[in-house]
PDB file of C-alpha atoms in Angstrom:
ATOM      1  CA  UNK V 285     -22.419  16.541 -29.457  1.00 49.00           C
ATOM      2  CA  UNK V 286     -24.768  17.983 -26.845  1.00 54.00           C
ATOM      3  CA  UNK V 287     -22.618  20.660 -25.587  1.00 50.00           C
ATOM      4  CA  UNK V 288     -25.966  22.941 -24.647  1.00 52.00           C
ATOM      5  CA  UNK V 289     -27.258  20.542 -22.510  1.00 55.00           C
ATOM      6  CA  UNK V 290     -23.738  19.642 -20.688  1.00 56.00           C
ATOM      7  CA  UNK V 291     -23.466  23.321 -20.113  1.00 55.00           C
ATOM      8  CA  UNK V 292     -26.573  23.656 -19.127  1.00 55.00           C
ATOM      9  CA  UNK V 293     -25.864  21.514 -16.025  1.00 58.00           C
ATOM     10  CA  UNK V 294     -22.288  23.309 -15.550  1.00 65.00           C
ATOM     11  CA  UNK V 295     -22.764  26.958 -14.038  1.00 73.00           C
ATOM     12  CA  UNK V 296     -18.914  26.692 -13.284  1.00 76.00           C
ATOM     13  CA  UNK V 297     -15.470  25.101 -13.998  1.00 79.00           C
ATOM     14  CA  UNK V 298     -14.305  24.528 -11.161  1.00 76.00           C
ATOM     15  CA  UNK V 299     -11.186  22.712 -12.338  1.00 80.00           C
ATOM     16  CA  UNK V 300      -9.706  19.970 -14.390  1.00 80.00           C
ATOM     17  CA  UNK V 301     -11.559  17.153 -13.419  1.00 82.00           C
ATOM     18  CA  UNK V 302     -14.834  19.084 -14.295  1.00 84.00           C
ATOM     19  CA  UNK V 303     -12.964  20.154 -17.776  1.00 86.00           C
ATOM     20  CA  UNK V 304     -11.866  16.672 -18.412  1.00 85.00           C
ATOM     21  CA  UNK V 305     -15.433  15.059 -17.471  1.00 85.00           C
ATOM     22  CA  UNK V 306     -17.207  18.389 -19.992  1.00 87.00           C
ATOM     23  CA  UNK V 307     -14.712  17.603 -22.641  1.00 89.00           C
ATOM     24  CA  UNK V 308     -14.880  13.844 -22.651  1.00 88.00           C
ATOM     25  CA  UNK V 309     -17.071  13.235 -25.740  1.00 89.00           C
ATOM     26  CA  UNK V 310     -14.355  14.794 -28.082  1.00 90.00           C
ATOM     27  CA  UNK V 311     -12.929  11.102 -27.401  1.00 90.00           C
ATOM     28  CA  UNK V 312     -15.010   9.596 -29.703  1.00 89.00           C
ATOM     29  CA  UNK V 313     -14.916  12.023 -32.817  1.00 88.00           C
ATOM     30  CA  UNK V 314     -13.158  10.781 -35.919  1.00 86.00           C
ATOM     31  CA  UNK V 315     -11.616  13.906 -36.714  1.00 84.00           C
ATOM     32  CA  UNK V 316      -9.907  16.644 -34.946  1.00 87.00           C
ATOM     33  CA  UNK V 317     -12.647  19.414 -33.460  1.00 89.00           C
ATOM     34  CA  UNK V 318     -11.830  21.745 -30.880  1.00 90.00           C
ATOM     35  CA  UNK V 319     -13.584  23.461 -28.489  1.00 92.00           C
ATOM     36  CA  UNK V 320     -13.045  26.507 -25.618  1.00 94.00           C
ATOM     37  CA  UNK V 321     -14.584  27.146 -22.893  1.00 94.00           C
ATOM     38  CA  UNK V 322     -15.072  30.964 -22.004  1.00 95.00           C
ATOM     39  CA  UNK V 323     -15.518  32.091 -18.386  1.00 94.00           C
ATOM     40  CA  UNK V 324     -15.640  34.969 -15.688  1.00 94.00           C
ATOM     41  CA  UNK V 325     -13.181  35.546 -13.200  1.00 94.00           C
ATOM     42  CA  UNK V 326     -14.923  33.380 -10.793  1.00 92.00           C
ATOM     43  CA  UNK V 327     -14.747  30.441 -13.312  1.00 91.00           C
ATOM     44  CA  UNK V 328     -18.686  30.860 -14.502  1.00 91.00           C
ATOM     45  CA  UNK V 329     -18.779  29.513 -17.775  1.00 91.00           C
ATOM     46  CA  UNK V 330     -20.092  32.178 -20.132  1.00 92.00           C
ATOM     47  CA  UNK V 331     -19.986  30.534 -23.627  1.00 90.00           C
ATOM     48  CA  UNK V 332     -18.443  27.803 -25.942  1.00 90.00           C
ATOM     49  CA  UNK V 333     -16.874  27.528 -29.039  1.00 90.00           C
ATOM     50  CA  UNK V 334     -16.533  24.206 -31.145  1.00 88.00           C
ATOM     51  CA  UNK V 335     -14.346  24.060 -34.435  1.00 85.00           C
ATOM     52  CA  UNK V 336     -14.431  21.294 -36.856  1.00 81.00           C
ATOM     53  CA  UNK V 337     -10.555  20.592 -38.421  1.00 70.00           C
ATOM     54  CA  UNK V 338     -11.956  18.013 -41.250  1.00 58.00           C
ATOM     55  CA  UNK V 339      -8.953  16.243 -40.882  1.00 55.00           C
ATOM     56  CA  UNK V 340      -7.351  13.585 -38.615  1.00 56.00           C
ATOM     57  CA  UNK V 341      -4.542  14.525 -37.695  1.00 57.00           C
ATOM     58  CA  UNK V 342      -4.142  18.509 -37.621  1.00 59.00           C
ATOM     59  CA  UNK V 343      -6.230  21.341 -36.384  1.00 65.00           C
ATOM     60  CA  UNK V 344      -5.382  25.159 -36.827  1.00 75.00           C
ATOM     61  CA  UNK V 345      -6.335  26.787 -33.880  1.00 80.00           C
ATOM     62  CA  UNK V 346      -8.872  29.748 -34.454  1.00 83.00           C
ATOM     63  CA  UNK V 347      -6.953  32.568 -33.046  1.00 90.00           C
ATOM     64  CA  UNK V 348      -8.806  35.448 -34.325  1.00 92.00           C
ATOM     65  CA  UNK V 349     -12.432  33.690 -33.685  1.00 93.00           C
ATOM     66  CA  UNK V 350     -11.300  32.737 -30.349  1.00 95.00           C
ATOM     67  CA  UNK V 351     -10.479  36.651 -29.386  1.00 96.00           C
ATOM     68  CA  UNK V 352     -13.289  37.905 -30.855  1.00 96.00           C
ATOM     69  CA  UNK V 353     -15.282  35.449 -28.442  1.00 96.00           C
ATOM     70  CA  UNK V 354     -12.993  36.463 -25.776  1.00 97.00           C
ATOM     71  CA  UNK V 355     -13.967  40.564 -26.653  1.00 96.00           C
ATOM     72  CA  UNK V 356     -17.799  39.516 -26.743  1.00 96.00           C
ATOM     73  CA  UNK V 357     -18.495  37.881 -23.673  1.00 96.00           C
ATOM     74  CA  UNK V 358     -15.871  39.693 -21.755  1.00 96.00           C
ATOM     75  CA  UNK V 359     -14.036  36.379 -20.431  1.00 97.00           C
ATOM     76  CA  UNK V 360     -11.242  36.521 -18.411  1.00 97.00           C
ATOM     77  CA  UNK V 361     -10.113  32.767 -18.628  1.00 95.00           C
ATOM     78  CA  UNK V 362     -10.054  30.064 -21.606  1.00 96.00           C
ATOM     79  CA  UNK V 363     -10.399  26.372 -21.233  1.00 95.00           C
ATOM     80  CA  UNK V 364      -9.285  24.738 -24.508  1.00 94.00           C
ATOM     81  CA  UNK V 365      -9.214  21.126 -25.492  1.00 93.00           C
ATOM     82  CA  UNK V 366      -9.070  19.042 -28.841  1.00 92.00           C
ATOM     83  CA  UNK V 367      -9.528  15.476 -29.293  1.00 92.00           C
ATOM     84  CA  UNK V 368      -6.548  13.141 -31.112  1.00 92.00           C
ATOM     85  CA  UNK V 369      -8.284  10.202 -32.820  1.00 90.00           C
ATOM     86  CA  UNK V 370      -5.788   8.577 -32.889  1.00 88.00           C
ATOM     87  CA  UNK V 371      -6.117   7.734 -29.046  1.00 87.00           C
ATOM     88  CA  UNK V 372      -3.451   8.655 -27.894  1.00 90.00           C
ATOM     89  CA  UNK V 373      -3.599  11.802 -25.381  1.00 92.00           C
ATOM     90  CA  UNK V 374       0.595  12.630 -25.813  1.00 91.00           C
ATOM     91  CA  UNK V 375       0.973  16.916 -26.962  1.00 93.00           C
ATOM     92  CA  UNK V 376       2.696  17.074 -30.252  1.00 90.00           C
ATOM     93  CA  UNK V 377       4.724  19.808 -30.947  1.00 91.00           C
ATOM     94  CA  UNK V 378       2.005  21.266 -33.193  1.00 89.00           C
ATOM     95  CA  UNK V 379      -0.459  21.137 -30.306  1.00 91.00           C
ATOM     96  CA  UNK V 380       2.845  23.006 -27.813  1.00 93.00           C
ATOM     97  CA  UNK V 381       3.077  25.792 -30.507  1.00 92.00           C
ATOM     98  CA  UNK V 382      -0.489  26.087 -30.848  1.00 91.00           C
ATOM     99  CA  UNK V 383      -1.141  27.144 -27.362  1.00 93.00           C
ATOM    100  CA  UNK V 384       1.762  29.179 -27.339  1.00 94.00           C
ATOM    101  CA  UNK V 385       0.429  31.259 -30.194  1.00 93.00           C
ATOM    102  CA  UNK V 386      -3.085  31.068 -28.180  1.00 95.00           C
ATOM    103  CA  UNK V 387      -1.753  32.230 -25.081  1.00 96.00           C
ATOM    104  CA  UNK V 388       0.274  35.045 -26.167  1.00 95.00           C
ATOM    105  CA  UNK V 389      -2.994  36.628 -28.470  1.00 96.00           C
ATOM    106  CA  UNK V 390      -5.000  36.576 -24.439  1.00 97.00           C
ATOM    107  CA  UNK V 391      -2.343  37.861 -22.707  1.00 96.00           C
ATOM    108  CA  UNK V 392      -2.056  40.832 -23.780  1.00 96.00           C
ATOM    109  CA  UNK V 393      -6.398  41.376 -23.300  1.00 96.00           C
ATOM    110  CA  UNK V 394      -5.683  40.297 -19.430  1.00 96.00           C
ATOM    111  CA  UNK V 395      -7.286  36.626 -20.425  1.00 97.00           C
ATOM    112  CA  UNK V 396      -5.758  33.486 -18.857  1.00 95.00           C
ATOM    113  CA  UNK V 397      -5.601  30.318 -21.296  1.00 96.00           C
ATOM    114  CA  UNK V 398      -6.035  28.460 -18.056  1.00 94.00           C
ATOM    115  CA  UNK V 399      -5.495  24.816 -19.680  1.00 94.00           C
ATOM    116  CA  UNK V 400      -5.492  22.857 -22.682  1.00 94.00           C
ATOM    117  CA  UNK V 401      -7.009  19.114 -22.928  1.00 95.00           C
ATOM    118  CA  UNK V 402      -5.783  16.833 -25.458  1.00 95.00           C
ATOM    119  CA  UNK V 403      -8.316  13.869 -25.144  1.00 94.00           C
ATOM    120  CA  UNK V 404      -8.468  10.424 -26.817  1.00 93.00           C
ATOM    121  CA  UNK V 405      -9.494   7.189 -25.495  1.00 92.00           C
ATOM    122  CA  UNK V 406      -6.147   6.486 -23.337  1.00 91.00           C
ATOM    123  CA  UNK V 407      -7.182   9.480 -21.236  1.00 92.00           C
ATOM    124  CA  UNK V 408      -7.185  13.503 -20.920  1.00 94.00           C
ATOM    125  CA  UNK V 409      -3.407  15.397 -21.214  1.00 93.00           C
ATOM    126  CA  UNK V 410      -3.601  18.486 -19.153  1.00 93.00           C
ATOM    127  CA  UNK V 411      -0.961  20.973 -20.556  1.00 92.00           C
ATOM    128  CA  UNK V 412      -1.164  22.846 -16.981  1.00 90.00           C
ATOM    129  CA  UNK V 413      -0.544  19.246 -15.345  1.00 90.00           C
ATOM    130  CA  UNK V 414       2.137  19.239 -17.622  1.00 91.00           C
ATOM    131  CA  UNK V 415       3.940  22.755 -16.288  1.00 90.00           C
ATOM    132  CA  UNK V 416       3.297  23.657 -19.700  1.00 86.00           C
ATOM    133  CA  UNK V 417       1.025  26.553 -18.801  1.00 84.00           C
TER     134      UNK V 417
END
């Protein structure tokens, strides 16, 4: 997917446009991958994470690797965002509880789970758009 390079050209994350344009190939996978985006307090980006589902149309969210990423690089903000091949960029109710569960495991480390991107090929969903975060 290129993330290296895309980072590469990103020292920060400035907000969701930026997020939307880093997370934009996701549109084009076949099957559910996630990825997270771990920064400082100023909003330097400090590391990513991509997961692979294997399927379609579900993706568990990796909680514990996501913390332990969290730990490691001392972050103090997440960006998350997942792709839905089926194209269309509408939260299910999997994807609501799913960052639920995500941002109650960072709150208590003093982490923000500043947004989560669903993206397809209708567009980018912004959960903090939303009023969801």
């Amino acid at each position: 997917m290129g993330w290296s390079a895309l980072l590469q050209s990103l020292d920060r994350l400035a907000d969701s446009a930026e997020a939307s344009a880093l997370f934009a190939p996701l549109a084009e996978e076949e099957a559910e991958v996630a990825a997270f985006v771990f920064l400082d307090a100023e909003h330097r980006v400090l590391g990513m994470r991509e997961e692979r589902a294997g399927y379609r149309d579900r993706f568990d969210v990796p909680v514990r690797d996501v913390v332990a990423d969290v730990l490691r690089l001392d972050a103090r903000g997440v960006v998350m965002a997942h792709n839905h091949p089926s194209g269309n960029a509408t939260p299910s109710n999997a994807d609501r509880e799913a960052t639920r569960l995500l941002a109650r495991a960072l709150d208590p480390l003093g982490v923000r789970l500043l947004d989560h991107l669903v993206v397809a090929r209708s567009g980018v969903t912004s959960f903090r758009a939303l009023g969801l975060l």
